[in-house]
PDB file of C-alpha atoms in Angstrom:
ATOM      1  CA  UNK A 174      -4.170  -9.559  -2.845  1.00  0.00           C
ATOM      2  CA  UNK A 175      -6.234  -7.818  -0.154  1.00  0.00           C
ATOM      3  CA  UNK A 176      -9.066  -5.345  -0.504  1.00  0.00           C
ATOM      4  CA  UNK A 177      -8.480  -1.601  -0.656  1.00  0.00           C
ATOM      5  CA  UNK A 178     -11.029   1.233  -0.592  1.00  0.00           C
ATOM      6  CA  UNK A 179      -9.893   2.668  -3.950  1.00  0.00           C
ATOM      7  CA  UNK A 180      -9.655   0.848  -7.278  1.00  0.00           C
ATOM      8  CA  UNK A 181      -7.460   3.556  -8.812  1.00  0.00           C
ATOM      9  CA  UNK A 182      -4.955   5.997  -7.309  1.00  0.00           C
ATOM     10  CA  UNK A 183      -3.816   8.766  -9.645  1.00  0.00           C
ATOM     11  CA  UNK A 184      -0.631  10.759  -9.054  1.00  0.00           C
ATOM     12  CA  UNK A 185       0.669  14.092 -10.261  1.00  0.00           C
ATOM     13  CA  UNK A 186       4.224  13.762 -11.622  1.00  0.00           C
ATOM     14  CA  UNK A 187       6.527  16.726 -10.903  1.00  0.00           C
ATOM     15  CA  UNK A 188       6.879  17.334  -7.179  1.00  0.00           C
ATOM     16  CA  UNK A 189       4.659  14.370  -6.327  1.00  0.00           C
ATOM     17  CA  UNK A 190       6.196  11.221  -7.774  1.00  0.00           C
ATOM     18  CA  UNK A 191       9.569  12.711  -8.642  1.00  0.00           C
ATOM     19  CA  UNK A 192      11.749  15.558  -7.465  1.00  0.00           C
ATOM     20  CA  UNK A 193      12.365  17.011 -10.921  1.00  0.00           C
ATOM     21  CA  UNK A 194      13.394  20.467  -9.723  1.00  0.00           C
ATOM     22  CA  UNK A 195      17.125  20.085 -10.522  1.00  0.00           C
ATOM     23  CA  UNK A 196      16.493  19.160 -14.168  1.00  0.00           C
ATOM     24  CA  UNK A 197      13.696  21.702 -14.645  1.00  0.00           C
ATOM     25  CA  UNK A 198      15.940  24.394 -13.165  1.00  0.00           C
ATOM     26  CA  UNK A 199      18.795  23.440 -15.491  1.00  0.00           C
ATOM     27  CA  UNK A 200      16.508  23.586 -18.532  1.00  0.00           C
ATOM     28  CA  UNK A 201      14.977  26.895 -17.484  1.00  0.00           C
ATOM     29  CA  UNK A 202      18.336  28.489 -16.770  1.00  0.00           C
ATOM     30  CA  UNK A 203      19.752  27.243 -20.056  1.00  0.00           C
ATOM     31  CA  UNK A 204      16.829  28.907 -21.849  1.00  0.00           C
ATOM     32  CA  UNK A 205      17.164  32.120 -19.875  1.00  0.00           C
ATOM     33  CA  UNK A 206      20.899  32.278 -20.596  1.00  0.00           C
ATOM     34  CA  UNK A 207      20.338  31.811 -24.338  1.00  0.00           C
ATOM     35  CA  UNK A 208      17.769  34.631 -24.170  1.00  0.00           C
ATOM     36  CA  UNK A 209      20.278  36.900 -22.414  1.00  0.00           C
ATOM     37  CA  UNK A 210      18.686  36.725 -18.988  1.00  0.00           C
ATOM     38  CA  UNK A 211      19.992  36.043 -15.503  1.00  0.00           C
ATOM     39  CA  UNK A 212      19.431  32.591 -14.025  1.00  0.00           C
ATOM     40  CA  UNK A 213      17.038  31.758 -11.176  1.00  0.00           C
ATOM     41  CA  UNK A 214      17.764  29.563  -8.137  1.00  0.00           C
ATOM     42  CA  UNK A 215      16.280  26.102  -7.760  1.00  0.00           C
ATOM     43  CA  UNK A 216      14.391  27.134  -4.616  1.00  0.00           C
ATOM     44  CA  UNK A 217      12.477  29.674  -6.699  1.00  0.00           C
ATOM     45  CA  UNK A 218      11.760  27.184  -9.485  1.00  0.00           C
ATOM     46  CA  UNK A 219      10.173  24.825  -6.950  1.00  0.00           C
ATOM     47  CA  UNK A 220       7.413  27.408  -6.525  1.00  0.00           C
ATOM     48  CA  UNK A 221       6.948  27.958 -10.284  1.00  0.00           C
ATOM     49  CA  UNK A 222       6.166  24.383 -11.369  1.00  0.00           C
ATOM     50  CA  UNK A 223       2.684  22.959 -11.905  1.00  0.00           C
ATOM     51  CA  UNK A 224       1.200  24.495 -15.043  1.00  0.00           C
ATOM     52  CA  UNK A 225       3.474  23.039 -17.728  1.00  0.00           C
ATOM     53  CA  UNK A 226       6.736  24.036 -19.401  1.00  0.00           C
ATOM     54  CA  UNK A 227       5.449  27.137 -21.155  1.00  0.00           C
ATOM     55  CA  UNK A 228       4.107  28.582 -17.909  1.00  0.00           C
ATOM     56  CA  UNK A 229       7.399  27.783 -16.177  1.00  0.00           C
ATOM     57  CA  UNK A 230       9.293  29.675 -18.865  1.00  0.00           C
ATOM     58  CA  UNK A 231       6.897  32.612 -18.558  1.00  0.00           C
ATOM     59  CA  UNK A 232       7.505  32.745 -14.814  1.00  0.00           C
ATOM     60  CA  UNK A 233      11.259  32.516 -15.293  1.00  0.00           C
ATOM     61  CA  UNK A 234      11.200  35.393 -17.755  1.00  0.00           C
ATOM     62  CA  UNK A 235       8.968  37.455 -15.464  1.00  0.00           C
ATOM     63  CA  UNK A 236      11.404  36.872 -12.595  1.00  0.00           C
ATOM     64  CA  UNK A 237      14.337  38.161 -14.660  1.00  0.00           C
ATOM     65  CA  UNK A 238      12.804  41.041 -16.623  1.00  0.00           C
ATOM     66  CA  UNK A 239       9.973  41.755 -18.999  1.00  0.00           C
ATOM     67  CA  UNK A 240       8.001  38.967 -20.644  1.00  0.00           C
ATOM     68  CA  UNK A 241       6.132  38.788 -23.935  1.00  0.00           C
ATOM     69  CA  UNK A 242       4.458  36.030 -25.922  1.00  0.00           C
ATOM     70  CA  UNK A 243       7.087  36.466 -28.643  1.00  0.00           C
ATOM     71  CA  UNK A 244       9.878  35.902 -26.123  1.00  0.00           C
ATOM     72  CA  UNK A 245       8.130  32.848 -24.713  1.00  0.00           C
ATOM     73  CA  UNK A 246       7.664  31.525 -28.256  1.00  0.00           C
ATOM     74  CA  UNK A 247      11.386  31.988 -28.872  1.00  0.00           C
ATOM     75  CA  UNK A 248      12.451  30.350 -25.640  1.00  0.00           C
ATOM     76  CA  UNK A 249       9.996  27.458 -25.541  1.00  0.00           C
ATOM     77  CA  UNK A 250      11.715  25.166 -28.091  1.00  0.00           C
ATOM     78  CA  UNK A 251      15.071  25.945 -26.468  1.00  0.00           C
ATOM     79  CA  UNK A 252      13.654  24.789 -23.133  1.00  0.00           C
ATOM     80  CA  UNK A 253      12.006  21.664 -24.556  1.00  0.00           C
ATOM     81  CA  UNK A 254      15.052  20.533 -26.545  1.00  0.00           C
ATOM     82  CA  UNK A 255      17.387  20.922 -23.579  1.00  0.00           C
ATOM     83  CA  UNK A 256      14.993  19.357 -21.098  1.00  0.00           C
ATOM     84  CA  UNK A 257      14.266  16.354 -23.310  1.00  0.00           C
ATOM     85  CA  UNK A 258      18.017  15.721 -23.618  1.00  0.00           C
ATOM     86  CA  UNK A 259      18.535  15.994 -19.823  1.00  0.00           C
ATOM     87  CA  UNK A 260      15.166  14.815 -18.561  1.00  0.00           C
ATOM     88  CA  UNK A 261      16.401  12.659 -15.709  1.00  0.00           C
ATOM     89  CA  UNK A 262      19.986  13.701 -15.091  1.00  0.00           C
ATOM     90  CA  UNK A 263      19.168  14.431 -11.438  1.00  0.00           C
ATOM     91  CA  UNK A 264      15.434  13.702 -11.053  1.00  0.00           C
ATOM     92  CA  UNK A 265      14.704  11.047  -8.435  1.00  0.00           C
ATOM     93  CA  UNK A 266      11.685   9.442  -6.730  1.00  0.00           C
ATOM     94  CA  UNK A 267      10.794  10.867  -3.349  1.00  0.00           C
ATOM     95  CA  UNK A 268      11.775   8.707  -0.349  1.00  0.00           C
ATOM     96  CA  UNK A 269       9.393   5.848   0.334  1.00  0.00           C
ATOM     97  CA  UNK A 270       7.493   6.286  -2.921  1.00  0.00           C
ATOM     98  CA  UNK A 271       8.347   3.033  -4.656  1.00  0.00           C
ATOM     99  CA  UNK A 272       7.560   0.978  -1.556  1.00  0.00           C
ATOM    100  CA  UNK A 273       4.169   2.715  -1.329  1.00  0.00           C
ATOM    101  CA  UNK A 274       3.486   2.028  -5.013  1.00  0.00           C
ATOM    102  CA  UNK A 275       4.422  -1.621  -4.508  1.00  0.00           C
ATOM    103  CA  UNK A 276       2.029  -1.874  -1.557  1.00  0.00           C
ATOM    104  CA  UNK A 277      -0.847  -0.344  -3.507  1.00  0.00           C
ATOM    105  CA  UNK A 278      -0.208  -2.594  -6.495  1.00  0.00           C
ATOM    106  CA  UNK A 279      -0.091  -5.666  -4.244  1.00  0.00           C
ATOM    107  CA  UNK A 280      -3.510  -4.693  -2.914  1.00  0.00           C
ATOM    108  CA  UNK A 281      -4.994  -4.605  -6.390  1.00  0.00           C
ATOM    109  CA  UNK A 282      -4.899  -0.864  -6.975  1.00  0.00           C
ATOM    110  CA  UNK A 283      -4.385   0.443 -10.514  1.00  0.00           C
ATOM    111  CA  UNK A 284      -1.891   3.340 -10.585  1.00  0.00           C
ATOM    112  CA  UNK A 285      -2.034   6.267 -13.005  1.00  0.00           C
ATOM    113  CA  UNK A 286      -0.396   9.616 -13.713  1.00  0.00           C
ATOM    114  CA  UNK A 287      -2.193  12.890 -14.438  1.00  0.00           C
ATOM    115  CA  UNK A 288       0.167  15.801 -15.060  1.00  0.00           C
ATOM    116  CA  UNK A 289       0.311  19.158 -16.811  1.00  0.00           C
ATOM    117  CA  UNK A 290       3.693  18.190 -18.277  1.00  0.00           C
ATOM    118  CA  UNK A 291       3.531  17.392 -22.000  1.00  0.00           C
ATOM    119  CA  UNK A 292       2.608  13.753 -22.514  1.00  0.00           C
ATOM    120  CA  UNK A 293       5.706  12.979 -24.598  1.00  0.00           C
ATOM    121  CA  UNK A 294       8.025  14.459 -21.972  1.00  0.00           C
ATOM    122  CA  UNK A 295       6.154  12.613 -19.226  1.00  0.00           C
ATOM    123  CA  UNK A 296       6.570   9.305 -21.034  1.00  0.00           C
ATOM    124  CA  UNK A 297      10.252  10.022 -21.670  1.00  0.00           C
ATOM    125  CA  UNK A 298      10.747  10.765 -17.981  1.00  0.00           C
ATOM    126  CA  UNK A 299       8.874   7.703 -16.740  1.00  0.00           C
ATOM    127  CA  UNK A 300      10.695   5.468 -19.228  1.00  0.00           C
ATOM    128  CA  UNK A 301      14.094   6.881 -18.231  1.00  0.00           C
ATOM    129  CA  UNK A 302      13.345   6.288 -14.541  1.00  0.00           C
ATOM    130  CA  UNK A 303      12.399   2.697 -15.452  1.00  0.00           C
ATOM    131  CA  UNK A 304       8.713   2.878 -14.561  1.00  0.00           C
ATOM    132  CA  UNK A 305       7.244   1.671 -17.863  1.00  0.00           C
ATOM    133  CA  UNK A 306       5.304  -1.121 -16.139  1.00  0.00           C
ATOM    134  CA  UNK A 307       4.199   0.733 -13.014  1.00  0.00           C
ATOM    135  CA  UNK A 308       1.311   2.804 -14.369  1.00  0.00           C
ATOM    136  CA  UNK A 309      -1.852   1.716 -16.128  1.00  0.00           C
ATOM    137  CA  UNK A 310      -2.380   5.147 -17.687  1.00  0.00           C
ATOM    138  CA  UNK A 311      -0.683   8.490 -18.238  1.00  0.00           C
ATOM    139  CA  UNK A 312      -2.554  11.680 -19.143  1.00  0.00           C
ATOM    140  CA  UNK A 313      -0.411  14.730 -19.890  1.00  0.00           C
ATOM    141  CA  UNK A 314      -1.085  18.421 -20.223  1.00  0.00           C
ATOM    142  CA  UNK A 315      -1.618  18.109 -23.978  1.00  0.00           C
ATOM    143  CA  UNK A 316      -3.418  14.740 -24.052  1.00  0.00           C
ATOM    144  CA  UNK A 317      -6.819  16.450 -23.990  1.00  0.00           C
ATOM    145  CA  UNK A 318      -7.889  19.947 -25.106  1.00  0.00           C
ATOM    146  CA  UNK A 319      -8.001  20.964 -21.416  1.00  0.00           C
ATOM    147  CA  UNK A 320      -5.583  20.504 -18.527  1.00  0.00           C
ATOM    148  CA  UNK A 321      -5.704  20.526 -14.732  1.00  0.00           C
ATOM    149  CA  UNK A 322      -7.442  21.984 -12.740  1.00  0.00           C
ATOM    150  CA  UNK A 323     -10.155  21.007 -15.230  1.00  0.00           C
ATOM    151  CA  UNK A 324     -11.247  17.575 -13.982  1.00  0.00           C
ATOM    152  CA  UNK A 325     -11.400  16.001 -17.462  1.00  0.00           C
ATOM    153  CA  UNK A 326      -7.743  14.806 -17.495  1.00  0.00           C
ATOM    154  CA  UNK A 327      -8.214  13.190 -14.084  1.00  0.00           C
ATOM    155  CA  UNK A 328     -11.409  11.470 -15.215  1.00  0.00           C
ATOM    156  CA  UNK A 329      -9.557  10.283 -18.339  1.00  0.00           C
ATOM    157  CA  UNK A 330      -6.712   8.817 -16.295  1.00  0.00           C
ATOM    158  CA  UNK A 331      -9.207   6.959 -14.105  1.00  0.00           C
ATOM    159  CA  UNK A 332     -11.134   5.628 -17.093  1.00  0.00           C
ATOM    160  CA  UNK A 333      -7.957   4.450 -18.838  1.00  0.00           C
ATOM    161  CA  UNK A 334      -7.013   2.602 -15.643  1.00  0.00           C
ATOM    162  CA  UNK A 335     -10.213   0.601 -15.595  1.00  0.00           C
ATOM    163  CA  UNK A 336     -12.466   2.963 -13.668  1.00  0.00           C
ATOM    164  CA  UNK A 337     -13.903   2.602 -10.189  1.00  0.00           C
ATOM    165  CA  UNK A 338     -13.540   4.523  -6.975  1.00  0.00           C
ATOM    166  CA  UNK A 339     -10.465   6.737  -7.189  1.00  0.00           C
ATOM    167  CA  UNK A 340      -8.226   9.064  -5.182  1.00  0.00           C
ATOM    168  CA  UNK A 341      -5.735  11.667  -6.370  1.00  0.00           C
ATOM    169  CA  UNK A 342      -2.295  12.466  -4.935  1.00  0.00           C
ATOM    170  CA  UNK A 343      -0.645  15.801  -5.718  1.00  0.00           C
ATOM    171  CA  UNK A 344       1.478  18.608  -4.340  1.00  0.00           C
ATOM    172  CA  UNK A 345      -0.031  21.910  -5.484  1.00  0.00           C
ATOM    173  CA  UNK A 346      -3.165  24.019  -5.542  1.00  0.00           C
ATOM    174  CA  UNK A 347      -3.645  22.910  -9.145  1.00  0.00           C
ATOM    175  CA  UNK A 348      -3.899  19.321  -7.952  1.00  0.00           C
ATOM    176  CA  UNK A 349      -6.217  19.929  -5.031  1.00  0.00           C
ATOM    177  CA  UNK A 350      -8.512  22.066  -7.187  1.00  0.00           C
ATOM    178  CA  UNK A 351      -8.547  19.266  -9.763  1.00  0.00           C
ATOM    179  CA  UNK A 352      -9.606  16.795  -7.095  1.00  0.00           C
ATOM    180  CA  UNK A 353     -12.260  19.161  -5.794  1.00  0.00           C
ATOM    181  CA  UNK A 354     -13.596  19.830  -9.287  1.00  0.00           C
ATOM    182  CA  UNK A 355     -13.789  16.075  -9.859  1.00  0.00           C
ATOM    183  CA  UNK A 356     -15.248  15.480  -6.373  1.00  0.00           C
ATOM    184  CA  UNK A 357     -12.500  12.937  -5.767  1.00  0.00           C
ATOM    185  CA  UNK A 358     -10.598  12.623  -2.455  1.00  0.00           C
ATOM    186  CA  UNK A 359      -7.171  14.231  -2.624  1.00  0.00           C
ATOM    187  CA  UNK A 360      -3.955  13.696  -0.684  1.00  0.00           C
ATOM    188  CA  UNK A 361      -1.289  16.405  -0.842  1.00  0.00           C
ATOM    189  CA  UNK A 362       2.395  15.783  -0.133  1.00  0.00           C
ATOM    190  CA  UNK A 363       4.133  18.484   1.883  1.00  0.00           C
ATOM    191  CA  UNK A 364       7.531  17.984   0.231  1.00  0.00           C
ATOM    192  CA  UNK A 365       6.562  18.889  -3.342  1.00  0.00           C
ATOM    193  CA  UNK A 366       6.323  22.062  -5.389  1.00  0.00           C
ATOM    194  CA  UNK A 367       3.764  24.459  -3.943  1.00  0.00           C
ATOM    195  CA  UNK A 368       3.370  28.216  -4.223  1.00  0.00           C
ATOM    196  CA  UNK A 369       1.606  28.441  -0.841  1.00  0.00           C
ATOM    197  CA  UNK A 370       1.655  26.778   2.591  1.00  0.00           C
ATOM    198  CA  UNK A 371       0.384  23.215   2.339  1.00  0.00           C
ATOM    199  CA  UNK A 372      -2.337  23.758   4.933  1.00  0.00           C
ATOM    200  CA  UNK A 373      -3.866  26.250   2.480  1.00  0.00           C
ATOM    201  CA  UNK A 374      -4.191  23.727  -0.346  1.00  0.00           C
ATOM    202  CA  UNK A 375      -7.523  22.332   0.823  1.00  0.00           C
ATOM    203  CA  UNK A 376      -6.468  18.689   0.491  1.00  0.00           C
ATOM    204  CA  UNK A 377      -8.414  16.013   2.343  1.00  0.00           C
ATOM    205  CA  UNK A 378      -5.169  14.678   3.813  1.00  0.00           C
ATOM    206  CA  UNK A 379      -1.577  15.891   4.039  1.00  0.00           C
ATOM    207  CA  UNK A 380       1.393  13.538   4.246  1.00  0.00           C
ATOM    208  CA  UNK A 381       5.002  14.356   5.100  1.00  0.00           C
ATOM    209  CA  UNK A 382       6.451  11.075   3.780  1.00  0.00           C
ATOM    210  CA  UNK A 383       5.291   8.304   1.479  1.00  0.00           C
ATOM    211  CA  UNK A 384       5.358   5.921   4.437  1.00  0.00           C
ATOM    212  CA  UNK A 385       2.076   7.640   5.389  1.00  0.00           C
ATOM    213  CA  UNK A 386       0.291   7.302   2.036  1.00  0.00           C
ATOM    214  CA  UNK A 387      -1.480   3.958   2.362  1.00  0.00           C
ATOM    215  CA  UNK A 388      -2.810   4.817   5.815  1.00  0.00           C
ATOM    216  CA  UNK A 389      -3.952   8.243   4.591  1.00  0.00           C
ATOM    217  CA  UNK A 390      -5.834   6.675   1.689  1.00  0.00           C
ATOM    218  CA  UNK A 391      -7.474   4.137   3.978  1.00  0.00           C
ATOM    219  CA  UNK A 392      -8.554   6.976   6.267  1.00  0.00           C
ATOM    220  CA  UNK A 393     -10.250   8.731   3.335  1.00  0.00           C
ATOM    221  CA  UNK A 394     -12.544   5.747   2.941  1.00  0.00           C
TER     222      UNK A 394
END
């Protein structure tokens, strides 16, 4: 084991660790169809993700007609039930990710997840991918009373991983704001789910491939 400038590296889940867009799109479109709406393309869904399932459903409804809390309430369990049953039909790690995680772990870094996805769904997804042993902690969107970009979930993930100097890796403005609010260095991936150009996210570093992650983190030191 060799030294590394960070004791903990925390990752967002959707669009950062995993390309979950195909399965999220399928669940959203199933819900929209049941509610009598048109479907939305996957490319559009990639720009809707980041605030949890309920927000994704709200955006899908807004993109296909009017939206109300009652309609979201009706569609939410439809979405959750379908998504839980198909949580990793097509979701896959981004290229180079697992090698980067292996490198960080070999250098003594504790790895954690901080996501706005429901904790139970996040655990189901990670277990289905086969990552039960990879992460020291997982904090979901409903683990605490607040969610990202509030820094509390990120602080919780760091604490549950043993504490120490930490960095955060994400893909969206929600993630970079979380890092800024926590005053923790943030790396943004350019291949994830963002609603704006990546150079407008305000991340400390941008990477185009996970082959660049370890070097980017070392540069943040």
